[in-house]
Amino acid sequence: MSVLDEIVANTRAEVARRKSAVPRATLERHCDAAPAPRDFEGGLRPSPGAVRLIAEVKKASPSRGVLSSGLDPVALATTYATHGAHAISVLTDEKYFQGSLDLLGRIRGAVEVPLLRKDFTIDEYQLWEARAAGADAVLLIIAILEPPHLRDLGAAAKGLGLAALVECHTAAEVDAALAAGSRIIGINNRDLHTFETRIETTLELLPLVPPGPILVSESGFVDPAQVRRVVEAGAHAILVGEGLVTAGDVGARIRELTLQGERVDSPTASAAAPPTAQFNG
């Protein structure tokens, strides 16, 4: 069993446990009382010569272990927002990433930018959890979802007012994201089976995506040169976790990775308009 298979199996068990502890009807009542979602898609929509940043609150990972033992998630998220992050990704998996669902609500109260619930979404119940906890978007990983399941979760997310970042790692997964009408497509530079990270993954897959979706390059960014490469190839946004969590000066690292003071023209930046789609992902 791969690490990814192990994580998904654990997620199934955890979701079953939480369903028993908190009925969906309870989550629905919380969602009814929740404020309107923030515009995650709008926050990532690019302007010429700019790059958007999803900054990730991430204490640990299966491949690296604990990244920052003294991490204050709310303080880190506040720093991200203060220094110009356009959205914040919050890891909510407890066993493998030392996150929690509770973090979403705590961070939402401290920042004004949209929040992504970063987890292994396999059940509609998790969408209700995300909305009730304060998320504005969810992650849908094609590697763990069959096409009908992806479409169903995407439609359910849209019904709840949640955007969906649809994550790909291969050409076949890009095709699946496009077939589902995804509006925000993430290309994960980290192979979820081997945990190897290659920026080239984005460079290889970007040409397969026609104009329309917002394109996010995920993981592996440690210096501005990498960002320039993916933006010049057509990426509109980047998602950065470890490169920010382990930085000595988070504000300075954000300025570097968002290429502040530079102009980098993306050949598809002006083309990132919402296509006709089945769901807001």
XYZ file of C-alpha atoms in Angstrom:
281
model
C 0.000 0.000 0.000
C 1.381 3.419 -0.987
C 1.392 6.363 1.395
C -1.413 7.916 -0.631
C -3.511 4.749 -0.323
C -2.822 4.714 3.407
C -3.890 8.349 3.777
C -7.110 7.770 1.826
C -7.943 4.696 3.913
C -7.374 6.700 7.075
C -9.540 9.503 5.699
C -12.410 7.087 5.071
C -12.206 5.874 8.659
C -12.018 9.419 10.021
C -14.983 10.609 7.965
C -17.051 7.666 9.190
C -16.128 8.515 12.768
C -16.996 12.190 12.360
C -20.314 11.354 10.681
C -21.268 9.406 13.798
C -20.164 12.213 16.105
C -21.655 15.149 14.147
C -24.691 14.399 11.957
C -24.896 16.158 8.601
C -28.068 17.941 9.763
C -25.972 19.709 12.402
C -23.480 20.835 9.775
C -26.324 22.058 7.562
C -27.594 24.289 10.363
C -24.095 25.727 10.806
C -23.832 26.358 7.069
C -27.196 28.130 7.023
C -25.903 30.523 9.679
C -22.450 30.993 8.151
C -21.431 34.202 6.344
C -21.248 34.148 2.551
C -18.135 32.483 1.121
C -15.283 34.717 0.005
C -14.387 34.791 -3.678
C -11.561 32.269 -3.981
C -11.704 32.165 -7.774
C -11.724 35.958 -8.031
C -8.732 36.166 -5.723
C -6.718 34.019 -8.122
C -7.815 35.669 -11.334
C -4.610 37.115 -12.780
C -3.713 40.511 -14.102
C -1.000 40.927 -16.763
C 2.506 40.654 -15.373
C 1.397 39.410 -11.960
C 1.335 36.111 -10.094
C -1.176 35.120 -7.426
C -0.136 33.271 -4.277
C -1.940 30.624 -2.243
C 0.120 30.499 0.951
C -0.184 27.290 2.932
C -0.377 26.752 6.672
C 1.375 23.401 7.022
C 2.952 22.081 10.185
C 4.067 18.663 8.934
C 4.063 16.329 5.939
C 4.418 12.552 5.467
C 7.696 12.985 3.604
C 9.391 15.662 5.734
C 7.854 15.172 9.172
C 7.385 18.256 11.350
C 8.400 21.391 9.456
C 8.034 23.840 12.336
C 7.517 22.486 15.845
C 6.640 25.916 17.237
C 4.232 26.841 14.452
C 1.428 29.236 15.407
C -1.033 28.666 12.551
C -3.129 31.786 13.138
C -0.083 34.041 13.461
C 1.425 32.543 10.300
C -1.815 33.015 8.353
C -1.994 36.616 9.544
C 1.563 37.174 8.329
C 0.655 35.673 4.970
C -2.336 37.990 4.569
C -0.432 41.043 5.766
C 2.307 40.513 3.200
C 0.048 40.006 0.208
C -1.061 36.370 -0.066
C -4.172 36.231 -2.249
C -5.566 33.103 -0.561
C -4.552 30.797 2.271
C -4.497 27.000 2.190
C -5.149 25.310 5.526
C -4.147 21.660 6.039
C -6.888 19.949 8.047
C -5.648 16.333 8.024
C -4.633 15.487 11.594
C -2.687 12.221 11.381
C -0.304 12.987 8.516
C -0.116 16.803 8.452
C -0.921 17.730 12.070
C -3.711 20.030 10.955
C -7.297 20.284 12.144
C -10.702 21.423 10.959
C -10.826 23.849 13.868
C -7.976 25.829 12.303
C -10.258 27.038 9.512
C -12.552 28.902 11.846
C -9.702 30.359 13.866
C -7.878 31.562 10.768
C -11.032 32.911 9.120
C -11.558 35.180 12.097
C -8.041 36.587 11.741
C -7.755 37.259 7.981
C -9.928 38.575 5.158
C -8.559 36.560 2.231
C -10.297 33.380 0.966
C -9.447 30.044 2.591
C -8.879 26.668 0.944
C -9.525 23.529 2.960
C -6.547 21.363 1.966
C -7.451 17.749 2.627
C -8.207 14.469 0.897
C -11.836 15.065 -0.083
C -13.629 11.819 -0.826
C -17.102 12.351 0.657
C -19.752 15.062 0.321
C -19.856 15.223 4.124
C -16.411 16.839 4.023
C -17.804 19.659 1.886
C -20.412 20.442 4.537
C -17.655 20.311 7.156
C -15.539 22.722 5.140
C -18.351 25.218 4.603
C -19.432 25.067 8.249
C -15.844 25.562 9.440
C -15.250 28.655 7.303
C -13.648 27.398 4.093
C -14.296 29.153 0.790
C -12.812 26.406 -1.400
C -11.900 22.742 -1.250
C -9.273 20.556 -2.881
C -10.378 17.753 -5.214
C -7.523 15.391 -6.076
C -8.144 13.532 -9.316
C -5.722 10.742 -8.338
C -8.179 9.574 -5.667
C -11.491 10.304 -7.440
C -13.154 8.495 -10.330
C -14.648 10.852 -12.966
C -18.303 10.459 -11.829
C -17.263 11.035 -8.220
C -15.255 14.099 -9.210
C -18.244 15.558 -11.043
C -20.591 14.828 -8.143
C -18.291 16.428 -5.566
C -17.701 19.412 -7.842
C -21.422 19.962 -8.288
C -22.035 19.580 -4.554
C -19.269 22.067 -3.774
C -20.763 24.575 -6.199
C -24.148 24.107 -4.555
C -22.612 25.064 -1.222
C -20.917 28.130 -2.685
C -17.471 26.537 -2.479
C -14.881 26.843 -5.230
C -12.835 23.736 -6.032
C -9.145 23.519 -6.816
C -8.961 20.401 -8.989
C -5.526 18.858 -8.691
C -3.704 16.981 -11.469
C -0.280 15.383 -11.824
C -0.474 13.620 -15.204
C -1.775 14.300 -18.704
C -4.653 11.872 -18.174
C -5.632 13.733 -15.005
C -5.555 17.058 -16.870
C -7.947 15.539 -19.414
C -10.227 14.433 -16.563
C -10.206 17.918 -15.036
C -11.100 19.485 -18.378
C -13.842 16.921 -19.011
C -15.360 17.832 -15.651
C -15.427 21.513 -16.609
C -12.978 22.591 -13.919
C -12.487 26.336 -13.613
C -9.442 26.192 -11.316
C -6.896 23.526 -12.214
C -3.928 22.806 -9.976
C -0.868 21.032 -11.297
C 0.893 19.362 -8.406
C 4.645 19.270 -8.889
C 4.837 16.670 -6.118
C 4.103 13.083 -7.102
C 1.734 11.865 -4.375
C 3.035 8.307 -4.710
C 6.786 8.987 -4.542
C 6.710 12.535 -3.064
C 9.335 13.569 -5.615
C 8.939 17.242 -6.566
C 9.660 18.569 -10.070
C 8.736 22.036 -11.335
C 9.000 20.482 -14.805
C 5.676 18.734 -14.153
C 3.914 22.081 -14.508
C 5.943 22.989 -17.584
C 5.044 19.681 -19.250
C 1.309 19.811 -18.490
C 0.452 23.490 -18.961
C 0.420 23.257 -22.783
C -2.368 20.663 -22.514
C -4.799 23.162 -20.969
C -6.713 25.460 -23.355
C -7.436 29.084 -22.427
C -10.125 29.484 -19.807
C -9.309 27.803 -16.490
C -7.203 29.495 -13.855
C -3.969 27.489 -13.588
C -2.218 26.960 -10.267
C 1.253 25.434 -9.991
C 1.552 23.651 -6.647
C 4.565 22.764 -4.512
C 8.322 22.884 -4.786
C 8.942 26.629 -4.947
C 12.030 27.876 -3.127
C 13.305 30.689 -5.362
C 11.934 33.311 -7.782
C 13.537 31.690 -10.827
C 11.190 28.706 -10.481
C 8.193 31.013 -10.279
C 9.289 32.922 -13.382
C 9.520 29.657 -15.330
C 5.982 28.511 -14.550
C 4.424 31.969 -14.993
C 6.141 32.491 -18.332
C 4.795 29.070 -19.328
C 1.225 30.104 -18.508
C 0.577 29.576 -14.768
C -1.567 32.229 -13.114
C -0.906 31.349 -9.480
C 1.372 29.292 -7.259
C 0.693 27.362 -4.078
C 3.571 27.370 -1.597
C 3.760 25.587 1.744
C 7.152 24.383 2.947
C 9.000 27.231 1.213
C 7.098 29.713 3.384
C 6.699 27.742 6.614
C 10.469 27.204 6.876
C 11.461 30.735 5.801
C 13.338 32.897 8.264
C 11.576 36.021 6.963
C 8.152 35.053 5.661
C 7.329 38.521 4.358
C 10.536 38.706 2.358
C 9.951 35.225 0.931
C 6.432 36.205 -0.176
C 7.793 39.278 -1.933
C 10.386 37.122 -3.699
C 7.986 34.386 -4.778
C 5.310 36.786 -5.996
C 7.952 38.577 -8.068
C 7.081 41.941 -6.563
C 8.792 44.716 -8.473
C 9.133 42.529 -11.560
C 6.965 42.132 -14.620
C 6.606 38.628 -15.956
C 4.213 38.216 -18.851
C 2.181 35.045 -18.901
C 1.101 34.087 -22.411
C -2.322 33.028 -21.082
C -2.886 35.581 -18.334
C -5.432 37.532 -20.327
C -7.202 34.326 -21.311
C -8.088 33.178 -17.804
C -11.800 33.850 -18.040
C -14.328 31.417 -16.599
C -15.358 28.866 -19.236
C -18.726 27.254 -19.506
C -18.360 24.668 -16.794
C -20.157 22.027 -14.823
C -18.853 23.276 -11.527
C -16.915 26.102 -9.962
C -13.660 24.189 -9.550
